[in-house]
Amino acid sequence: MTKNVASKNEEAGKKWVKEDPDKEDVYWPSEELKKKAWISDPKIYKKAKEDPKKFWAEKAKEALDWFEEGDEIYEEDPPYFNWFIGSKTNLAYNCLDRHLEDRRNQAAIIWEPEPTDESNRILTYQELYREVNKFANALKDLGVEKGDAVTFWMPMIPETAIAALACQRIGAWHSIVFTAFSPDAVKDRMDDAGSELLITADGFYRGGKTATLKEKIDPILEELGTDNCVVVNRAGTEPEMKEGRDHYFDELIEDKESYCEPEKLDAEDTGFLLYTSGTTGKPKGIKHSVGAYAAQAALTTKWVFDLHENDVYFSTADMGWITGHSYSLYGPLLNGGTTLWYEGSPYYPNPDRWWDIIEKYGANIFYTAPTAIRALRQKGSDWIEDHDLSSLRLLGSVGEPIDPDTWKWFFNKVGEGRCPIVDTYWQTETGGILLTSLPGIGPFVPGVAGPALPGITYDVLDATGEPVDVNESGKVVQKPPFGIGLLRGVYKAHEKYKAEYWSEYGDKIYFSGDGGRKTEHEVGGNRLIEITGRIDDVLEVSGHRLGSAEIEDAISDLDEIVEVAVVPKPHDVKGEVPAVFALLKSDVEVSEEIEEKIVNIVREKVGPVATPGAIYFVPDVPRTESGKVIRRFLKGLVKDGELGDMTTASNPECLKELAEITEYNGPEEFEF
Ligand code: WTA
């Protein structure tokens, strides 16, 4: 359907007030937009600042149903911080039971399968409630108890939501592993969490093909001696099922009771684990609490996505990612919303599948990642133009910085100049969004994430711990009292937790690992912050977090390798890709075969998402006097950037050769 674009744009113009028509794009919402939004008065920032604890206590009470209320709001024993001590609640109860009276017939989840000839599935709140209860009883029958970890290796299908909510209902911890990670990666995570149950599918559809899961994970289940495996029959691939261990999801729930009492969990009980990459070789099991996590997911969804009655909310985030947890599943359901899930690739059968889905269901809110926007932009705006996207009211971006050019394309082409873009900055560790401009307040500045949400204190510090001045850059930190949903530790790894987040500026300042710039823009007494990217050894490949050390550990397993260093290399679509600097043993020749070996071992140990984008065989790497690799130089070389003081290397002469190998085209001169 083609529509009258000119009249739409005219209408769109009225929604925005541009700060200064001659200056950069800074948009403020019009009165009309403000009127519709849940939050439109910037006084909320001030009110929250006056007494953040009271603010959060009031908001959490409003956001959730609590079985019991405790006496203490906040308690700290740095670097551990607890909220709503002694209060009791249940995430699944809040997502389902309490909505039954008002919206039992409303769609909770609309699921669009990838194959275009297959029917969609729509689960009403009543239907989802019933399935969750049955599966919760099935989990209990398999011996799963409160506090047990259950690992998922699941695609975006309704059973993933059902199983996650069922775990929440009985107080078991889901630990969801993204399907683009390898079976070996699943093994590490199962092993660390001590999971005796894996939930997976036979396969799923992606890019017109069937991707298999169960058959790939079988050797791992054998190796670990896993007690049980639940398999969703999604693609009809008929994998081998081991008697007594493997159970089909449908068969398992068939005869189960349709009610399972929700566990009255303590607000500070662990709600789930989610493994993510940091600066050490093994991924860390990030621990989230039940109560504060749920309250934060509910509140931030309402404030940031401005979710209203009857909205169709479409987040493209996979459940293997924190964004899937908080904003594809829990946030929208906690608010009684309708969440739209799509199983497959945005390019199948054509690169307009997402636009097609938005049109088909009349989606109002669309949340995705800059890498996807860049990729779809490259396919051409023509793919959008044939679709009626007039239902869209708000757009969101997450996972990496969105450059102003991509922002403008998203704003003008997808949002038709009408929709605010909430550029949401947050992390697996924070559990929910922390920095973004609010739709009814603004301002929206392309490339700038925004101010901290009400009740959150963010700052940008210099090396000495002093706040930087406006327009200066530094390290992005959070200050107490912290966002209520901040991680409650790293599973079984206190030292790692302390070292990773609380060593930069002491145990009362949370260090995010990101660099940022304080902009000249301000709202409600809060500075808008531009996130400039990770400053630790973490890569963001298509918005997915990978540790340099994880990839290096995988490659080091090859006999041919003496040493390896992995750094992020800029990429047009993916944002970053891993660039590998490899030192081979003296008797090993550079060959395509060894290159292939490196690629294969990374795919096997970490997963296809970590596939190297460049491999450089080098005679040496720049080092400190003590022999430590200086990554700053390698990072500078692959992004044609500045390298800085070369005399800090004990072997600066190697840089000249590396510059040739990497085809360095940056500002540095090499004269040794
Ligand atoms: C990056 C994803 C700039 C950042 C929710 C952070 C962003 C890491 C943004 C966390 C954004 C996320 N602008 N950078 N809007 N959102 N990041 O744990 O580097 O997968 O530290 O959580 O993504 O990635 P994670």
XYZ file of C-alpha atoms and ligand atoms in Angstrom:
697
model
C 0.000 0.000 0.000
C 1.515 3.342 -0.975
C 0.461 6.392 0.935
C 0.687 10.084 0.595
C 4.153 10.728 1.941
C 4.037 14.513 1.551
C 1.000 14.952 3.778
C 2.457 12.549 6.348
C 5.645 14.533 6.617
C 3.763 17.753 7.022
C 1.855 16.182 9.863
C 5.096 14.783 11.318
C 6.676 18.236 11.406
C 4.017 19.389 13.832
C 5.021 16.770 16.366
C 8.443 18.221 16.897
C 9.896 21.376 18.184
C 13.409 21.876 16.922
C 15.603 23.631 19.441
C 17.366 25.840 16.946
C 16.420 25.483 13.270
C 19.948 26.444 12.198
C 21.766 24.090 14.517
C 22.171 20.340 14.868
C 19.033 18.264 15.203
C 17.735 18.507 18.740
C 14.088 17.542 18.899
C 11.622 18.201 21.684
C 8.163 16.631 21.727
C 5.230 18.873 20.844
C 2.390 19.507 23.297
C 0.363 16.893 21.472
C 3.008 14.198 22.007
C 3.444 15.210 25.626
C -0.255 14.921 26.297
C -0.279 11.270 25.249
C 2.784 10.181 27.211
C 2.768 8.552 30.653
C 5.529 10.888 31.731
C 5.778 14.409 30.408
C 6.784 16.540 33.363
C 10.560 16.886 33.839
C 9.912 17.500 37.556
C 10.027 13.721 37.955
C 13.844 13.918 37.757
C 14.000 16.360 40.622
C 11.501 14.465 42.711
C 13.441 11.230 42.293
C 16.697 12.948 43.181
C 15.326 14.356 46.434
C 14.796 10.907 47.881
C 15.677 8.090 45.460
C 14.913 5.334 47.963
C 11.447 6.625 48.660
C 10.916 7.193 44.945
C 11.787 3.599 44.055
C 9.809 2.176 46.947
C 6.685 4.024 45.790
C 7.200 3.114 42.162
C 7.903 -0.562 42.881
C 4.721 -0.755 44.922
C 2.785 0.720 42.045
C 4.406 -1.532 39.424
C 3.920 -4.973 40.981
C 1.607 -6.987 43.155
C 3.472 -8.012 46.302
C 2.422 -10.917 48.517
C 4.106 -9.345 51.509
C 5.895 -6.092 52.218
C 9.154 -6.018 54.147
C 10.387 -3.222 56.413
C 13.632 -2.197 54.740
C 13.784 -0.466 51.361
C 17.534 -0.510 50.835
C 20.522 -2.104 52.440
C 24.159 -2.065 51.418
C 27.247 -4.026 52.125
C 29.477 -2.762 49.316
C 29.912 -3.993 46.701
C 26.548 -5.679 47.328
C 23.293 -3.712 47.357
C 19.805 -4.964 48.120
C 16.329 -3.564 47.616
C 12.917 -4.253 49.179
C 14.284 -6.597 51.818
C 11.746 -9.082 53.122
C 9.114 -8.223 50.494
C 7.695 -11.170 48.591
C 6.522 -11.447 45.018
C 6.612 -13.618 41.889
C 7.480 -12.476 38.373
C 5.232 -14.989 36.577
C 2.308 -14.125 38.837
C 2.788 -10.474 37.972
C 3.029 -11.216 34.243
C -0.041 -13.456 34.152
C -2.376 -14.083 37.078
C -3.069 -10.480 37.916
C -4.098 -9.686 34.329
C -6.653 -12.477 34.040
C -9.541 -10.474 35.347
C -9.193 -7.595 32.889
C -7.528 -9.044 29.839
C -7.769 -12.803 29.735
C -8.828 -12.712 26.070
C -6.199 -10.207 24.989
C -3.160 -11.395 23.039
C -0.171 -11.699 25.339
C 2.167 -13.023 22.656
C 1.725 -12.828 18.905
C 4.197 -15.151 17.283
C 5.137 -14.931 13.619
C 6.965 -17.996 12.286
C 9.574 -17.528 9.586
C 8.019 -19.768 6.899
C 5.450 -17.628 5.108
C 3.106 -20.567 4.495
C 2.797 -21.420 8.183
C 0.131 -19.951 10.468
C 1.057 -17.583 13.216
C 0.276 -18.365 16.852
C -1.483 -15.999 19.174
C -1.548 -16.795 22.859
C -4.068 -14.908 24.946
C -3.266 -14.180 28.566
C -5.539 -17.064 29.557
C -3.827 -19.497 27.186
C -0.335 -18.435 28.174
C -1.288 -18.725 31.847
C -2.537 -22.263 31.318
C 0.562 -23.401 29.425
C 2.902 -21.838 31.970
C 1.124 -23.536 34.866
C 1.246 -26.905 33.137
C 4.900 -26.578 32.282
C 5.690 -25.422 35.820
C 4.130 -28.658 37.065
C 6.150 -30.586 34.484
C 9.349 -28.978 35.756
C 8.473 -29.993 39.290
C 7.861 -33.566 38.144
C 11.319 -33.567 36.589
C 12.682 -32.714 40.015
C 13.368 -29.015 39.446
C 13.207 -27.029 42.669
C 13.501 -23.439 43.778
C 17.071 -22.236 43.268
C 17.937 -24.835 40.593
C 19.454 -23.554 37.351
C 17.771 -24.641 34.120
C 19.689 -23.962 30.909
C 17.856 -23.005 27.703
C 19.226 -23.265 24.181
C 16.095 -22.036 22.516
C 15.014 -20.077 19.455
C 12.311 -17.380 19.421
C 9.261 -19.603 19.756
C 6.366 -19.353 22.237
C 7.650 -22.316 24.266
C 10.696 -20.237 25.221
C 8.399 -17.715 26.868
C 6.315 -20.461 28.458
C 9.355 -22.223 29.887
C 10.932 -19.005 31.183
C 7.725 -17.982 32.951
C 7.336 -21.515 34.331
C 10.813 -21.280 35.892
C 9.849 -17.946 37.418
C 6.669 -19.454 38.796
C 8.513 -22.085 40.804
C 11.588 -19.997 41.632
C 14.000 -21.913 39.376
C 16.644 -19.853 37.576
C 16.654 -19.868 33.813
C 20.006 -19.460 32.152
C 19.281 -18.772 28.494
C 22.030 -19.276 25.912
C 21.757 -17.562 22.537
C 21.373 -20.055 19.657
C 24.244 -18.433 17.729
C 26.585 -19.624 20.476
C 28.072 -23.068 20.013
C 27.315 -26.299 21.915
C 30.679 -25.850 23.663
C 29.516 -22.465 24.920
C 26.321 -24.120 26.228
C 28.463 -26.710 27.974
C 30.558 -24.125 29.811
C 27.437 -22.348 31.017
C 25.651 -25.553 32.096
C 28.715 -26.691 33.888
C 29.207 -23.422 35.741
C 25.546 -23.180 36.775
C 25.314 -26.885 37.645
C 22.251 -27.346 35.396
C 20.727 -30.791 35.392
C 18.092 -29.847 32.830
C 18.457 -28.426 29.327
C 15.490 -27.096 27.391
C 15.959 -26.938 23.633
C 14.166 -27.478 20.318
C 14.823 -29.963 17.547
C 15.541 -26.968 15.339
C 14.072 -23.739 13.972
C 13.813 -21.765 10.792
C 16.274 -19.070 9.893
C 16.958 -17.563 6.478
C 14.788 -20.167 4.753
C 16.776 -23.044 6.227
C 16.319 -25.376 9.160
C 18.914 -24.832 11.864
C 19.216 -27.867 14.139
C 19.815 -27.699 17.867
C 19.058 -30.985 19.636
C 21.322 -33.201 17.520
C 24.179 -30.729 17.995
C 23.859 -30.678 21.758
C 23.575 -34.459 22.255
C 27.333 -35.045 22.690
C 27.414 -32.334 25.362
C 24.522 -33.922 27.281
C 26.415 -37.224 27.196
C 29.640 -35.609 28.315
C 28.003 -33.787 31.221
C 25.742 -36.685 32.139
C 22.745 -34.321 32.179
C 19.657 -35.784 33.864
C 16.930 -34.387 31.615
C 16.428 -32.653 28.293
C 13.116 -31.159 27.179
C 12.757 -30.836 23.415
C 10.239 -28.688 21.573
C 9.267 -30.228 18.269
C 9.479 -27.080 16.190
C 10.877 -28.172 12.836
C 9.882 -31.845 12.675
C 13.468 -33.037 12.272
C 12.901 -36.092 14.481
C 16.148 -36.068 16.440
C 17.227 -39.101 18.398
C 15.521 -39.134 21.806
C 17.270 -40.931 24.637
C 14.854 -42.981 26.711
C 14.417 -41.593 30.211
C 16.437 -38.430 29.568
C 14.818 -36.710 26.581
C 11.202 -35.601 26.689
C 9.054 -33.855 24.124
C 7.578 -30.631 25.480
C 4.039 -31.385 24.247
C 3.987 -34.893 25.661
C 5.359 -33.691 28.952
C 2.610 -31.159 29.602
C -0.279 -33.200 28.208
C -1.512 -34.656 31.487
C -0.311 -31.956 33.861
C -2.573 -30.032 36.212
C -3.472 -26.589 34.888
C -2.650 -24.787 38.122
C 0.632 -24.499 39.926
C 0.824 -22.319 43.022
C 3.299 -19.481 42.371
C 6.224 -19.562 44.783
C 6.242 -16.582 47.164
C 9.775 -15.473 46.489
C 11.810 -13.058 48.457
C 12.556 -9.848 46.542
C 16.243 -10.624 46.934
C 16.030 -14.270 45.870
C 17.857 -14.871 42.593
C 15.455 -14.624 39.638
C 17.739 -15.849 36.870
C 21.282 -16.130 35.601
C 22.453 -14.760 32.293
C 25.980 -15.390 31.112
C 27.784 -12.560 29.433
C 31.289 -11.757 28.295
C 33.711 -9.673 30.239
C 37.417 -9.185 30.277
C 38.243 -12.677 31.507
C 38.272 -15.862 29.446
C 35.134 -17.486 30.844
C 31.744 -15.798 30.561
C 30.251 -14.619 33.837
C 26.911 -15.736 35.261
C 25.213 -12.428 35.996
C 22.764 -12.807 38.884
C 19.524 -10.837 38.933
C 17.106 -10.493 41.794
C 13.399 -11.341 41.640
C 11.720 -8.220 42.999
C 13.802 -5.252 41.943
C 14.487 -6.724 38.509
C 10.761 -7.188 37.905
C 9.856 -3.726 39.194
C 12.534 -2.159 37.030
C 11.437 -4.092 33.905
C 7.810 -3.066 34.467
C 8.535 0.602 35.131
C 11.109 1.184 32.429
C 8.898 -0.466 29.793
C 6.062 1.835 30.731
C 8.174 4.994 30.866
C 10.538 4.440 27.962
C 8.292 2.647 25.457
C 5.244 4.511 26.698
C 3.212 1.339 26.443
C -0.536 1.977 26.299
C -3.665 -0.139 26.219
C -4.075 -2.002 22.900
C -0.542 -1.290 21.722
C 1.248 -3.931 19.705
C 4.851 -3.865 20.811
C 7.498 -5.397 18.523
C 10.975 -6.014 19.894
C 13.342 -7.918 17.626
C 15.606 -8.890 20.535
C 16.280 -12.588 21.003
C 15.654 -14.230 24.368
C 19.325 -15.234 24.479
C 20.060 -11.621 25.260
C 19.117 -9.481 28.264
C 17.071 -7.282 25.921
C 14.930 -10.309 25.100
C 14.400 -10.998 28.805
C 13.499 -7.482 29.901
C 11.853 -6.019 26.817
C 10.661 -8.844 24.540
C 9.075 -10.793 27.393
C 8.852 -9.554 30.968
C 8.471 -5.780 30.569
C 5.549 -5.903 28.120
C 3.734 -8.716 29.986
C 4.194 -7.050 33.364
C 2.342 -4.103 31.864
C -0.417 -6.291 30.406
C 0.775 -5.520 26.876
C 0.904 -7.506 23.662
C 4.387 -8.544 22.630
C 5.112 -9.526 19.061
C 7.794 -12.163 18.459
C 9.290 -13.151 15.122
C 11.212 -16.379 14.737
C 13.556 -15.770 11.866
C 15.685 -13.567 9.679
C 14.707 -10.003 8.717
C 15.778 -10.830 5.133
C 13.470 -13.779 4.620
C 11.942 -14.110 2.098
C 12.965 -10.509 1.303
C 14.615 -7.713 3.252
C 11.212 -6.209 4.036
C 10.043 -8.910 6.426
C 10.086 -6.637 9.485
C 8.214 -3.882 7.611
C 5.747 -6.502 6.495
C 5.220 -7.698 10.083
C 4.769 -4.133 11.359
C 2.120 -3.547 8.690
C 0.423 -6.922 9.203
C -0.107 -6.476 12.938
C -0.228 -2.677 13.088
C 2.750 -2.551 15.449
C 2.966 0.708 17.415
C 6.384 0.377 19.031
C 9.443 -1.049 17.327
C 12.678 -1.809 19.214
C 15.791 -3.052 17.449
C 19.591 -2.737 17.171
C 21.704 -0.307 15.117
C 23.469 -3.192 13.328
C 20.125 -4.345 11.920
C 19.147 -0.833 10.939
C 22.450 -0.379 9.087
C 22.026 -3.704 7.299
C 18.450 -2.962 6.234
C 19.417 0.516 5.150
C 22.039 -0.993 2.867
C 19.317 -3.068 1.224
C 17.657 0.174 0.192
C 14.743 2.329 1.296
C 12.625 0.926 -1.547
C 11.895 -2.078 0.635
C 10.123 0.195 3.083
C 8.256 2.375 0.700
C 5.677 -0.218 -0.254
C 4.614 -0.714 3.338
C 2.190 1.185 5.464
C 4.075 1.875 8.687
C 1.651 4.518 9.884
C 0.783 2.475 12.993
C 4.270 3.145 14.416
C 4.384 5.680 17.212
C 7.776 5.094 18.799
C 11.129 3.600 17.787
C 13.879 2.247 19.999
C 17.538 1.364 19.562
C 19.821 -0.711 21.765
C 23.112 -2.579 21.910
C 25.709 -0.165 20.587
C 26.059 3.498 19.742
C 23.855 4.532 16.827
C 25.667 6.956 14.531
C 23.742 10.130 13.620
C 23.472 9.142 9.973
C 21.806 5.815 10.771
C 19.663 7.564 13.395
C 18.347 9.989 10.784
C 17.534 7.218 8.346
C 15.651 5.344 11.071
C 13.857 8.538 12.102
C 12.907 9.660 8.586
C 12.359 6.410 6.724
C 11.010 4.015 9.325
C 9.432 6.562 11.657
C 8.468 8.874 8.795
C 9.698 11.799 10.879
C 6.859 11.164 13.278
C 8.229 8.851 15.960
C 10.661 9.626 18.764
C 13.685 7.341 18.916
C 14.576 6.152 22.375
C 18.285 5.326 22.187
C 18.447 3.077 25.227
C 21.778 2.516 26.921
C 22.087 -0.305 29.404
C 23.804 -3.652 30.007
C 23.178 -7.270 30.962
C 24.420 -6.215 34.387
C 21.965 -3.354 34.834
C 18.949 -5.540 33.971
C 17.063 -2.606 32.507
C 17.444 0.674 30.654
C 19.364 3.412 32.473
C 20.114 6.172 29.997
C 17.631 7.435 27.446
C 15.458 10.440 26.707
C 11.816 9.890 27.604
C 9.250 10.129 24.782
C 7.101 12.758 26.501
C 10.035 14.877 27.678
C 12.944 14.588 25.246
C 15.192 15.929 23.930
C 16.221 13.550 21.166
C 19.690 14.119 19.808
C 20.976 11.817 17.057
C 23.861 9.697 18.352
C 23.345 10.678 22.009
C 21.798 8.067 24.314
C 20.349 10.572 26.772
C 20.047 11.433 30.441
C 19.835 8.881 33.260
C 16.267 7.801 34.004
C 14.656 9.318 37.089
C 16.126 7.778 40.233
C 19.403 6.798 38.539
C 22.731 8.608 38.911
C 25.193 8.339 36.078
C 28.384 10.279 35.590
C 31.460 10.432 33.397
C 34.735 10.439 35.356
C 38.344 11.129 34.516
C 41.232 8.864 35.546
C 41.410 10.439 39.008
C 37.713 9.914 39.675
C 36.665 13.542 39.131
C 33.589 14.256 36.978
C 34.658 15.505 33.534
C 33.518 18.865 32.177
C 30.890 19.345 29.513
C 32.049 18.068 26.117
C 34.830 16.033 27.713
C 35.074 12.260 27.606
C 35.842 9.731 30.282
C 34.630 6.546 31.926
C 30.917 5.967 32.397
C 29.925 5.096 35.971
C 26.859 4.679 38.145
C 26.673 6.071 41.671
C 24.582 5.025 44.680
C 21.833 4.386 45.389
C 22.161 2.239 42.291
C 19.493 1.367 39.764
C 17.349 -1.142 41.625
C 17.942 -3.869 39.035
C 21.745 -3.772 39.077
C 23.315 -7.244 39.188
C 23.459 -8.956 42.557
C 26.821 -10.566 41.873
C 28.518 -13.008 39.541
C 27.488 -16.593 40.188
C 30.066 -18.303 42.384
C 32.667 -15.626 41.582
C 32.907 -12.903 44.188
C 36.463 -11.883 43.220
C 35.562 -11.622 39.548
C 32.552 -9.476 40.454
C 34.706 -7.159 42.519
C 37.491 -6.942 39.963
C 35.258 -6.355 36.975
C 32.915 -3.669 38.316
C 34.201 -2.298 41.602
C 37.938 -1.918 41.254
C 38.212 1.127 38.978
C 36.899 3.682 41.511
C 36.307 1.605 44.650
C 33.393 -0.451 45.867
C 30.784 2.322 45.829
C 31.072 3.344 42.187
C 29.921 0.926 39.506
C 32.193 1.014 36.465
C 30.390 0.065 33.260
C 33.355 -0.657 30.987
C 32.098 2.033 28.596
C 33.515 5.351 27.561
C 31.256 8.370 27.232
C 31.049 12.096 26.656
C 29.052 14.615 28.631
C 27.140 16.621 26.068
C 26.008 20.236 26.311
C 22.374 19.087 26.460
C 20.499 18.889 29.702
C 17.034 18.018 30.939
C 15.584 18.140 34.443
C 19.067 18.849 35.824
C 20.528 15.773 34.094
C 23.209 15.816 31.421
C 22.658 13.862 28.249
C 25.479 11.358 27.816
C 26.867 10.099 24.550
C 28.209 6.557 24.823
C 31.344 6.165 22.753
C 31.866 2.409 23.198
C 33.681 -0.135 25.319
C 37.018 0.812 26.714
C 37.786 -2.612 28.131
C 38.560 -5.754 26.147
C 34.996 -6.450 25.111
C 33.772 -6.469 21.514
C 30.282 -5.637 20.256
C 29.654 -7.728 17.140
C 26.232 -6.982 15.663
C 25.313 -5.777 19.119
C 26.440 -9.039 20.745
C 28.962 -8.919 23.483
C 32.091 -11.026 23.147
C 35.238 -11.021 25.233
C 38.610 -10.736 23.484
C 39.911 -13.253 26.010
C 37.231 -15.830 25.132
C 38.186 -15.767 21.452
C 41.906 -15.742 22.277
C 41.488 -18.773 24.563
C 39.763 -20.679 21.754
C 42.503 -19.905 19.212
C 45.300 -20.663 21.690
C 44.114 -24.271 21.708
C 45.605 -24.726 18.234
C 49.052 -26.325 18.286
C 50.316 -24.026 15.539
C 49.814 -20.860 17.579
C 52.385 -19.297 19.894
C 50.396 -16.261 20.879
C 47.259 -14.479 19.827
C 45.595 -11.123 20.453
C 42.068 -10.203 19.405
C 40.831 -6.624 19.053
C 37.694 -5.020 17.609
C 37.891 -3.850 13.995
C 35.232 -1.433 12.724
C 32.707 -2.906 10.272
C 30.048 -1.112 8.195
C 27.138 -3.299 9.211
C 28.181 -5.304 12.247
C 29.693 -2.335 14.050
C 32.720 -4.397 15.013
C 34.264 -7.722 14.043
C 37.084 -9.605 15.782
C 40.517 -8.941 14.234
C 43.039 -11.641 15.085
C 46.776 -11.028 15.410
C 48.387 -14.470 15.389
C 51.998 -15.475 16.016
C 52.690 -18.865 14.465
C 55.302 -21.368 15.598
C 58.508 -20.944 13.612
C 58.021 -24.173 11.665
C 54.451 -23.305 10.614
C 53.886 -21.626 7.260
C 51.172 -19.074 6.674
C 48.485 -20.853 4.659
C 44.784 -20.860 3.926
C 44.571 -24.040 5.934
C 45.740 -22.425 9.160
C 43.421 -19.485 8.514
C 40.531 -21.909 8.195
C 41.577 -23.690 11.369
C 41.413 -20.423 13.270
C 37.966 -19.616 11.910
C 36.691 -23.106 12.666
C 37.949 -23.297 16.217
C 36.364 -19.925 17.049
C 33.050 -21.075 15.592
C 33.264 -24.332 17.505
C 34.327 -22.984 20.879
C 32.449 -19.694 20.948
C 29.973 -19.739 18.076
C 29.403 -18.374 14.564
C 28.708 -14.905 15.962
C 32.412 -14.628 16.892
C 33.774 -15.504 13.413
C 36.927 -13.401 12.845
C 36.594 -10.599 10.316
C 40.348 -10.324 9.742
C 43.330 -12.542 10.534
C 46.836 -11.087 10.497
C 49.853 -13.370 10.794
C 52.486 -11.250 12.449
C 56.101 -11.716 13.545
C 55.499 -9.979 16.886
C 53.085 -7.695 18.703
C 53.888 -4.489 20.618
C 54.659 -5.217 24.251
C 55.416 -3.556 27.536
C 58.759 -4.105 29.241
C 57.213 -7.007 31.110
C 56.045 -8.618 27.857
C 52.328 -7.780 28.082
C 50.618 -7.110 24.752
C 49.677 -3.442 24.311
C 46.289 -3.691 22.670
C 45.903 0.042 22.236
C 48.318 -0.142 19.297
C 46.535 -3.069 17.696
C 43.169 -1.341 18.084
C 44.581 1.835 16.537
C 46.082 -0.070 13.610
C 42.876 -1.859 12.607
C 40.752 1.259 12.805
C 43.246 3.534 11.057
C 43.278 5.622 14.190
C 45.846 7.270 16.374
C 48.299 4.982 18.116
C 49.578 7.342 20.791
C 53.017 7.387 22.323
C 54.947 4.605 20.626
C 57.843 4.755 23.035
C 55.683 2.990 25.637
C 56.355 -0.215 23.700
C 59.545 -2.104 24.385
C 59.633 -3.123 20.710
C 58.177 -0.124 18.798
C 59.902 -1.182 15.588
C 57.413 -4.016 15.118
C 54.662 -1.419 14.617
C 55.997 -0.461 11.217
C 55.688 -4.006 9.954
C 52.266 -4.425 11.531
C 51.154 -1.225 9.802
C 52.045 -2.813 6.465
C 50.347 -6.103 7.281
C 47.145 -4.414 8.442
C 47.289 -1.887 5.572
C 47.182 0.896 8.102
C 46.011 4.178 6.642
C 45.828 6.360 9.722
C 47.516 9.580 10.826
C 50.663 8.077 12.357
C 54.110 8.270 10.798
C 56.528 5.418 11.337
C 60.138 6.400 11.552
C 62.404 4.102 13.444
C 26.635 -1.302 24.586
C 22.676 -4.824 25.984
C 25.698 2.735 23.085
C 27.540 -0.790 25.707
C 21.470 -4.098 26.573
C 27.191 -1.704 26.853
C 25.233 0.674 23.974
C 26.970 -3.012 26.143
C 23.852 0.977 23.983
C 26.057 -3.928 26.906
C 23.442 2.249 23.475
C 24.146 -1.013 24.820
N 24.402 3.081 23.043
N 26.143 1.549 23.531
N 22.173 2.608 23.403
N 23.213 -0.102 24.511
N 25.374 -0.561 24.489
O 25.223 -6.561 28.048
O 28.880 -0.962 25.300
O 24.594 -7.166 25.678
O 28.211 -1.816 27.818
O 23.412 -5.389 26.979
O 26.364 -2.654 24.905
O 25.753 -5.062 26.153
P 24.768 -6.147 26.715
